[in-house]
């Protein structure tokens, strides 16, 4: 009876230990994941409602409310990532996080711009579609989590039944053995059971070695065989669990790397920073060398932008044609392509960066010493390419827009807006170092007559040629700007009025010579020069004095140089 009681206690303890070590943490993880899923959804609803309120009213309060909801969403998502440890939920959770990220990247981040891109109605429909996709994946994930909880509860009940059945069997067996007498019990039960108990204690202490053979009743032999089988099964499961845990940890680390990278580049419009972050994240995911290629402006090839072994690469240093090699094939067909070492290609995989239906670049990932970039690694790289492609395209569009805002599209010279910023900086620097600086204003003479006689198209050609003349004549510390119409400005940051007057005279002669056609003079230019501190004390006054000198030259007969305070010979 004491042996039976001991076996029953061992079974109960085993059940309790299993519950504490395995069942309870899994149940708690599922419950916490379900709560995090609901918290994340509530934060998404709050952000969506606030952004729609902002789009409808333009009230900054709603935009601030959306921003305030972001930390709650990030905290819920971090908690929900723990569901990735459940194999049956991993795909749903990944799809949910991806749908959520698409909604934030393609709609929520754009919703802070008024008016929204594409028009309010179209933009709201786009947001509704992205949010509906997210909601559908959220509902599917919630159903699967509830199913997992229900399954865990059912397994717990089944385990209780199994333990009860085992206890009942041990009780019946013990009663039968007790009736056989003390002698047979000692010979055929006590000794073998002691050996089996030693094996059970060893198993409980983590020594998963099969028990020694026993002699005795068939029940004890069967119990020994069962323990041996259980020991082998536990050893196999422990090895598989360790391998699975390692794989899950590796995948979790990759996903965490991608999430961190996504947060870092989400608000960045610096193309170089976005490219660097993308490559570093890809290296962390693949454990190998990574190259990032960008599509050239003409769309006929790709240029290498970043090499993880070398860092940033100079423009056009390395070129790849569409359709040629693993990178060219991936760019042409918009699909993942793997190099074939048998044909001389590198052992690498090329993953396209697709924005909309257009390939804007390629991530070329070389195989690491651990193996090829495939399976979960390749899936992580695909996700990384999807997220980073939009960020890179957005940063490049921002850079192009920024350039257009500061340069004149006709002459490709910096415009009046850029002049204002550069002039303020130059004046501050000149005052700080007590050094001279000057401004030259020039205007093309009789330009209206040229337009009337030859047409505005020819006038544009003349403006472009004058801009080219100015650009080629500039030296270090001299910058030309299109001030407006046929008027130009030159900022001289390293010279006083005398130096600027000499430069103006050289330019006047160049314009006169470049635009003489036989005995006809198509156009000439008049110049005005002013310097700091001789003629003005700040940038605005300096421009005004140079402009007055320019009109003095105009009134004196044109095609000449005047400076504030006197005529330049």
XYZ file of C-alpha atoms in Angstrom:
569
model
C 0.000 0.000 0.000
C 2.868 2.368 0.792
C 4.351 1.704 -2.654
C 0.981 2.426 -4.286
C 0.688 5.668 -2.339
C 4.203 6.649 -3.413
C 3.416 6.026 -7.074
C 0.189 8.020 -6.817
C 2.049 10.918 -5.187
C 4.703 10.819 -7.906
C 2.033 10.962 -10.623
C 0.294 13.891 -8.930
C 3.606 15.713 -8.467
C 4.503 15.044 -12.078
C 1.157 16.505 -13.133
C 1.626 19.569 -10.921
C 5.161 20.118 -12.184
C 4.010 19.744 -15.786
C 1.175 22.208 -15.145
C 3.477 24.787 -13.548
C 6.318 24.376 -16.052
C 4.390 23.933 -19.309
C 0.601 24.261 -19.167
C 0.263 27.360 -16.964
C 2.851 29.490 -18.863
C 1.249 28.553 -22.195
C -2.243 29.395 -20.869
C -0.995 32.699 -19.407
C 0.777 33.540 -22.673
C -2.408 32.929 -24.637
C -4.519 34.979 -22.192
C -1.990 37.854 -22.200
C -1.790 37.664 -25.997
C -5.599 37.884 -26.282
C -5.644 40.972 -24.024
C -2.760 42.533 -26.018
C -4.687 41.817 -29.255
C -7.725 43.698 -27.923
C -5.565 46.570 -26.575
C -3.811 46.854 -29.935
C -7.155 46.911 -31.757
C -8.509 49.602 -29.428
C -5.377 51.731 -30.045
C -5.828 51.244 -33.801
C -9.475 52.316 -33.538
C -8.458 55.403 -31.545
C -5.785 56.363 -34.086
C -8.134 55.771 -37.042
C -10.930 57.837 -35.482
C -8.540 60.657 -34.538
C -6.933 60.806 -37.996
C -10.327 60.793 -39.722
C -11.379 63.581 -37.391
C -8.237 65.473 -38.336
C -8.878 64.967 -42.061
C -12.498 66.091 -41.656
C -11.852 69.160 -39.482
C -8.156 69.974 -39.761
C -8.154 70.361 -35.961
C -4.643 69.664 -34.584
C -6.288 68.183 -31.472
C -7.230 65.075 -33.434
C -3.696 64.706 -34.871
C -2.281 64.975 -31.328
C -4.784 62.346 -30.150
C -3.556 59.979 -32.850
C 0.034 60.592 -31.756
C -0.913 59.942 -28.106
C -2.383 56.560 -29.101
C 0.884 55.408 -30.709
C 2.684 54.381 -27.440
C -0.294 52.249 -26.380
C -0.262 50.550 -29.795
C 3.490 49.897 -29.593
C 3.173 48.446 -26.066
C 0.292 46.161 -27.099
C 2.196 44.996 -30.198
C 5.277 44.194 -28.108
C 3.127 42.034 -25.808
C 1.352 40.418 -28.767
C 4.724 39.372 -30.270
C 4.842 36.701 -27.518
C 2.100 34.848 -29.442
C 4.765 34.039 -32.038
C 5.918 31.315 -29.631
C 2.712 29.426 -30.477
C 3.335 27.677 -33.829
C -0.366 27.538 -34.766
C -0.706 31.326 -34.282
C 2.547 32.527 -35.855
C 1.291 33.093 -39.397
C -1.844 34.901 -38.193
C 0.145 37.190 -35.883
C 2.720 37.981 -38.572
C -0.036 38.729 -41.101
C -1.811 40.919 -38.522
C 1.358 42.907 -37.710
C 2.101 43.334 -41.423
C -1.455 44.532 -42.157
C -1.209 46.926 -39.222
C 2.135 48.260 -40.456
C 0.760 48.727 -43.992
C -2.147 50.746 -42.595
C 0.235 52.957 -40.619
C 2.822 53.370 -43.395
C 0.534 53.778 -46.401
C -2.320 55.663 -44.738
C -1.879 56.801 -41.121
C 1.508 58.457 -41.680
C 0.164 60.195 -44.809
C -3.059 61.315 -43.085
C -1.218 64.097 -41.258
C -0.790 65.967 -44.541
C -3.497 68.359 -45.574
C -4.837 68.019 -48.118
C -4.210 64.244 -48.201
C -2.538 62.737 -51.277
C -4.961 61.771 -54.049
C -7.885 63.731 -52.622
C -9.830 63.318 -49.378
C -12.438 60.861 -50.648
C -9.964 58.558 -52.382
C -7.587 58.761 -49.430
C -10.353 57.888 -46.945
C -11.419 54.919 -49.095
C -7.793 53.746 -49.194
C -7.608 54.005 -45.403
C -10.899 52.098 -45.026
C -9.646 49.295 -47.277
C -6.345 48.996 -45.380
C -8.139 49.105 -42.018
C -10.700 46.506 -43.147
C -7.842 44.201 -44.158
C -6.265 44.722 -40.757
C -9.618 44.152 -38.991
C -10.205 40.892 -40.888
C -6.772 39.599 -39.881
C -7.370 40.726 -36.299
C -10.691 38.841 -36.163
C -9.094 35.712 -37.628
C -6.236 35.913 -35.107
C -8.678 36.380 -32.230
C -10.681 33.305 -33.286
C -7.485 31.232 -33.502
C -6.312 32.429 -30.070
C -9.684 31.499 -28.556
C -9.445 28.096 -30.263
C -5.935 27.638 -28.847
C -7.180 28.490 -25.339
C -10.066 26.053 -25.724
C -7.691 23.345 -26.954
C -5.339 23.950 -24.016
C -8.246 23.646 -21.589
C -9.387 20.423 -23.275
C -5.851 19.014 -23.059
C -5.703 19.871 -19.358
C -8.979 18.003 -18.748
C -7.702 15.023 -20.724
C -4.488 15.031 -18.699
C -6.512 14.966 -15.505
C -8.406 11.956 -16.791
C -5.191 10.208 -17.748
C -3.710 10.823 -14.298
C -6.911 9.523 -12.683
C -6.874 6.388 -14.822
C -3.207 5.752 -14.028
C -3.862 6.169 -10.302
C -6.794 3.747 -10.505
C -4.669 1.198 -12.359
C -1.883 1.461 -9.801
C -4.393 1.000 -6.974
C -5.844 -2.150 -8.546
C -2.402 -3.556 -9.279
C -1.247 -2.865 -5.736
C -4.289 -4.642 -4.277
C -3.612 -7.750 -6.376
C 0.071 -7.792 -5.444
C -0.754 -7.335 -1.733
C -2.930 -10.499 -1.779
C 0.029 -12.609 -2.979
C 1.866 -12.260 0.240
C 4.819 -10.493 1.694
C 7.394 -12.932 0.360
C 6.362 -12.724 -3.288
C 5.812 -8.980 -2.867
C 9.369 -8.509 -1.675
C 10.825 -10.721 -4.390
C 8.736 -9.777 -7.369
C 7.533 -6.244 -6.549
C 9.460 -4.333 -3.922
C 12.892 -4.814 -5.419
C 11.828 -4.111 -9.039
C 9.762 -1.119 -7.923
C 12.702 0.299 -6.039
C 14.699 0.123 -9.251
C 11.916 1.756 -11.227
C 11.525 4.489 -8.603
C 15.222 5.193 -8.892
C 14.753 5.562 -12.640
C 11.750 7.863 -12.115
C 13.795 9.996 -9.712
C 16.533 10.146 -12.300
C 14.018 11.249 -14.932
C 12.684 13.869 -12.523
C 16.239 15.143 -12.039
C 16.739 15.356 -15.807
C 18.717 12.117 -16.347
C 16.816 10.757 -19.328
C 18.429 7.313 -19.428
C 16.291 4.131 -19.817
C 15.772 2.084 -16.585
C 17.666 -1.149 -16.044
C 15.855 -4.452 -16.945
C 13.752 -5.877 -14.084
C 12.597 -9.373 -13.145
C 9.197 -9.790 -11.658
C 5.598 -9.578 -12.645
C 4.544 -8.801 -16.163
C 3.069 -5.532 -14.939
C 6.408 -4.321 -13.603
C 8.174 -5.415 -16.776
C 5.579 -3.521 -18.800
C 5.975 -0.500 -16.508
C 9.714 -0.620 -17.005
C 9.269 -0.859 -20.771
C 6.832 2.044 -20.599
C 9.306 4.116 -18.607
C 12.021 3.243 -21.103
C 9.810 4.321 -23.993
C 8.800 7.459 -22.117
C 12.434 8.261 -21.403
C 13.342 7.953 -25.075
C 10.301 10.025 -26.066
C 11.096 12.707 -23.484
C 14.697 12.858 -24.631
C 13.555 13.269 -28.242
C 10.976 15.890 -27.269
C 13.527 17.798 -25.217
C 15.909 17.889 -28.167
C 13.123 18.933 -30.521
C 11.889 21.558 -28.053
C 15.386 22.984 -27.713
C 15.802 23.120 -31.490
C 12.350 24.667 -31.903
C 13.074 27.208 -29.171
C 16.299 28.135 -30.914
C 14.490 28.554 -34.235
C 11.738 30.606 -32.608
C 14.254 32.784 -30.830
C 16.139 33.325 -34.079
C 12.943 34.237 -35.926
C 11.813 36.473 -33.063
C 15.166 38.261 -33.130
C 14.818 38.796 -36.879
C 11.292 40.160 -36.518
C 12.363 42.388 -33.644
C 15.198 43.698 -35.810
C 12.732 44.490 -38.599
C 10.296 46.174 -36.217
C 13.056 48.305 -34.706
C 14.304 49.247 -38.182
C 10.763 50.097 -39.281
C 10.243 52.410 -36.310
C 13.585 54.109 -36.984
C 12.987 54.810 -40.673
C 9.237 55.470 -40.469
C 9.739 59.163 -39.724
C 13.020 59.657 -41.580
C 13.259 61.398 -44.940
C 17.053 61.005 -45.153
C 17.679 58.573 -48.016
C 21.184 57.666 -46.888
C 19.989 56.908 -43.351
C 17.098 54.767 -44.622
C 19.430 52.810 -46.938
C 22.010 52.269 -44.181
C 19.339 51.093 -41.698
C 17.852 48.726 -44.300
C 21.200 47.087 -45.091
C 22.160 46.741 -41.418
C 18.795 45.102 -40.673
C 19.248 42.727 -43.631
C 22.718 41.769 -42.367
C 21.253 41.026 -38.920
C 18.575 38.837 -40.517
C 20.797 36.882 -42.949
C 24.177 36.861 -41.125
C 25.848 37.462 -44.486
C 26.989 40.185 -46.852
C 24.223 42.429 -48.218
C 24.238 44.833 -51.189
C 21.491 47.359 -51.931
C 20.947 48.406 -55.564
C 18.731 51.309 -56.661
C 17.046 51.763 -60.031
C 18.610 54.551 -62.074
C 16.516 57.569 -63.048
C 16.256 56.466 -66.694
C 15.046 53.019 -65.589
C 17.561 51.185 -67.808
C 19.770 49.775 -65.076
C 20.711 49.758 -61.429
C 23.524 51.370 -59.481
C 25.049 50.000 -56.295
C 24.120 52.278 -53.370
C 25.443 50.360 -50.342
C 27.684 47.386 -49.608
C 27.682 46.043 -46.042
C 31.394 45.230 -46.388
C 32.367 48.695 -47.663
C 29.598 51.067 -46.613
C 28.129 53.725 -48.920
C 29.244 53.478 -52.569
C 29.899 56.438 -54.881
C 27.163 57.041 -57.504
C 27.635 55.043 -60.727
C 30.695 53.263 -59.305
C 29.080 49.881 -59.985
C 26.364 49.395 -62.612
C 24.074 46.484 -63.454
C 21.916 46.115 -66.563
C 18.318 44.933 -66.366
C 17.949 41.217 -67.044
C 21.669 40.497 -66.553
C 22.748 38.376 -63.600
C 20.807 37.583 -60.467
C 20.214 41.286 -59.663
C 19.203 42.224 -63.209
C 16.740 39.326 -63.477
C 15.087 40.176 -60.189
C 14.755 43.841 -61.210
C 13.316 43.061 -64.638
C 10.718 40.517 -63.544
C 10.011 41.834 -60.038
C 10.596 38.408 -58.479
C 13.055 36.776 -56.113
C 16.021 35.398 -58.051
C 18.837 33.119 -56.875
C 22.315 33.003 -58.369
C 23.565 29.824 -60.038
C 27.220 29.130 -59.102
C 27.419 26.528 -61.904
C 27.141 29.375 -64.440
C 29.642 31.595 -62.642
C 27.092 33.624 -60.647
C 27.557 34.381 -56.964
C 25.735 32.275 -54.378
C 23.283 35.051 -53.518
C 19.562 35.723 -53.557
C 18.093 38.959 -54.943
C 14.877 40.292 -53.394
C 13.124 43.182 -55.215
C 12.027 46.356 -53.420
C 8.591 46.907 -54.950
C 6.529 50.059 -54.442
C 3.130 49.734 -56.032
C 3.813 47.769 -59.192
C 7.300 49.225 -59.763
C 10.680 47.830 -58.752
C 12.797 50.628 -57.224
C 15.727 48.564 -56.026
C 17.162 45.170 -55.083
C 18.468 43.642 -51.862
C 21.238 41.196 -52.819
C 21.924 38.837 -49.909
C 24.879 36.478 -49.963
C 24.698 33.085 -48.252
C 26.292 32.980 -44.798
C 28.537 30.205 -43.417
C 25.425 28.860 -41.656
C 23.676 28.103 -44.933
C 21.576 29.588 -47.725
C 19.227 32.529 -47.318
C 15.959 30.623 -47.486
C 12.978 29.626 -45.377
C 12.352 31.965 -42.459
C 15.399 34.089 -43.300
C 14.153 34.697 -46.817
C 10.638 35.478 -45.531
C 12.124 38.032 -43.136
C 14.133 39.624 -45.974
C 10.962 39.830 -48.096
C 9.149 41.586 -45.264
C 12.124 43.918 -44.817
C 12.143 44.715 -48.555
C 8.418 45.489 -48.498
C 8.748 47.900 -45.562
C 11.989 49.598 -46.599
C 11.008 50.052 -50.264
C 8.275 52.543 -49.381
C 10.575 54.386 -46.962
C 13.369 54.684 -49.551
C 10.969 55.884 -52.250
C 9.426 58.439 -49.879
C 12.842 59.806 -48.906
C 13.954 60.052 -52.560
C 10.759 61.864 -53.521
C 11.272 64.246 -50.600
C 14.841 64.971 -51.720
C 13.672 65.624 -55.291
C 10.896 67.908 -54.043
C 13.327 69.763 -51.795
C 15.652 70.362 -54.747
C 12.807 71.602 -56.943
C 11.848 74.081 -54.230
C 15.342 75.625 -54.247
C 16.394 75.496 -57.920
C 15.008 77.184 -61.001
C 13.798 74.457 -63.419
C 14.640 76.466 -66.576
C 18.220 77.521 -65.837
C 19.089 74.927 -63.142
C 20.487 77.772 -61.038
C 19.550 78.193 -57.378
C 16.442 80.354 -57.055
C 15.557 83.463 -55.075
C 14.449 81.428 -52.062
C 17.843 79.721 -51.880
C 19.565 83.107 -52.310
C 17.791 84.445 -49.230
C 18.966 81.555 -47.062
C 22.538 81.620 -48.440
C 22.766 85.409 -48.101
C 21.700 85.359 -44.450
C 24.307 82.684 -43.715
C 27.044 84.554 -45.642
C 26.304 87.866 -43.883
C 26.398 86.207 -40.461
C 29.699 84.504 -41.291
C 31.217 87.753 -42.659
C 30.280 89.660 -39.518
C 31.547 86.879 -37.267
C 34.984 86.830 -38.966
C 35.068 90.546 -39.944
C 35.614 89.560 -43.579
C 34.281 91.328 -46.714
C 31.567 89.992 -48.998
C 29.621 91.342 -51.961
C 26.514 90.915 -54.072
C 26.230 91.397 -57.840
C 22.856 92.010 -59.502
C 22.616 91.757 -63.293
C 19.788 92.246 -65.739
C 19.687 91.429 -69.475
C 19.288 94.594 -71.587
C 16.335 94.919 -73.971
C 15.242 91.360 -73.174
C 11.577 92.195 -73.793
C 12.430 93.290 -77.334
C 14.266 89.981 -77.887
C 11.171 88.078 -76.702
C 8.888 90.148 -78.940
C 11.122 89.672 -81.983
C 12.149 86.017 -81.639
C 9.505 84.578 -79.325
C 9.519 83.425 -75.730
C 10.985 80.028 -76.632
C 14.110 81.700 -77.993
C 14.118 83.924 -74.929
C 14.201 80.830 -72.714
C 17.165 79.522 -74.716
C 19.000 82.817 -74.137
C 18.299 82.615 -70.394
C 19.670 79.063 -70.316
C 22.814 80.116 -72.199
C 23.370 83.097 -69.902
C 22.958 80.772 -66.905
C 25.531 78.404 -68.431
C 27.929 81.335 -68.955
C 27.549 82.381 -65.334
C 27.902 78.841 -64.025
C 31.150 78.163 -65.901
C 32.623 81.497 -64.775
C 32.015 80.886 -61.071
C 34.969 80.119 -58.821
C 35.251 79.014 -55.215
C 33.208 81.365 -53.035
C 31.051 82.612 -55.967
C 27.491 81.372 -56.582
C 25.004 82.405 -59.282
C 21.199 82.581 -58.759
C 18.215 83.327 -60.939
C 16.560 86.221 -59.142
C 13.489 86.401 -61.375
C 12.602 87.000 -65.040
C 15.786 88.081 -66.836
C 17.461 89.199 -63.600
C 20.267 87.226 -61.940
C 22.272 87.563 -58.726
C 25.782 86.494 -57.771
C 26.874 86.004 -54.161
C 30.600 86.637 -53.588
C 31.477 85.383 -50.107
C 35.239 85.963 -50.309
C 35.719 89.416 -51.735
C 34.833 93.052 -51.370
C 33.290 95.444 -53.930
C 36.534 95.773 -55.930
C 36.765 92.003 -56.428
C 33.065 91.792 -57.249
C 33.357 94.672 -59.741
C 36.183 92.893 -61.558
C 34.102 89.704 -61.729
C 31.108 91.694 -62.996
C 33.215 93.292 -65.730
C 34.506 89.866 -66.857
C 30.943 88.570 -66.996
C 29.743 91.642 -68.896
C 32.408 91.090 -71.548
C 31.604 87.363 -71.726
C 27.886 88.010 -72.262
C 28.612 90.662 -74.892
C 30.966 88.340 -76.788
C 28.860 85.191 -76.459
C 25.724 86.835 -77.825
C 27.202 88.782 -80.740
C 26.053 87.445 -84.108
C 28.078 89.219 -86.797
C 27.134 92.883 -86.631
C 24.117 92.145 -84.458
C 24.175 92.132 -80.674
C 21.385 89.865 -79.423
C 21.684 90.773 -75.790
C 23.930 92.552 -73.271
C 23.823 92.818 -69.517
C 23.956 95.603 -66.937
C 25.491 94.990 -63.502
C 25.164 96.478 -60.027
C 27.655 95.771 -57.210
C 27.367 96.341 -53.456
C 29.600 95.177 -50.606
C 29.432 94.526 -46.902
C 30.174 96.545 -44.814
C 30.942 99.441 -47.212
C 27.429 99.852 -48.621
C 25.064 97.982 -46.281
C 24.862 96.362 -42.875
C 22.606 93.379 -43.585
C 21.566 91.054 -46.388
C 18.323 92.799 -47.355
C 20.015 96.209 -47.528
C 22.904 94.681 -49.508
C 20.507 93.371 -52.166
C 18.719 96.730 -52.253
C 21.979 98.663 -52.791
C 23.125 96.255 -55.522
C 19.730 96.626 -57.205
C 19.989 100.445 -57.067
C 23.442 100.249 -58.617
C 22.013 97.977 -61.348
C 19.334 100.505 -62.270
C 21.962 103.246 -62.218
C 23.840 101.238 -64.878
C 20.589 100.866 -66.832
C 19.910 104.583 -66.730
C 23.506 105.357 -67.721
C 23.122 103.512 -71.034
C 23.173 99.782 -70.173
C 25.915 97.208 -70.852
C 28.041 98.492 -68.008
C 28.941 97.917 -64.381
C 27.980 100.281 -61.555
C 28.564 99.806 -57.902
C 26.972 101.480 -54.972
C 28.604 104.884 -54.612
C 30.192 105.222 -58.051
C 30.774 104.009 -61.606
C 33.187 101.172 -62.228
C 35.645 101.978 -65.044
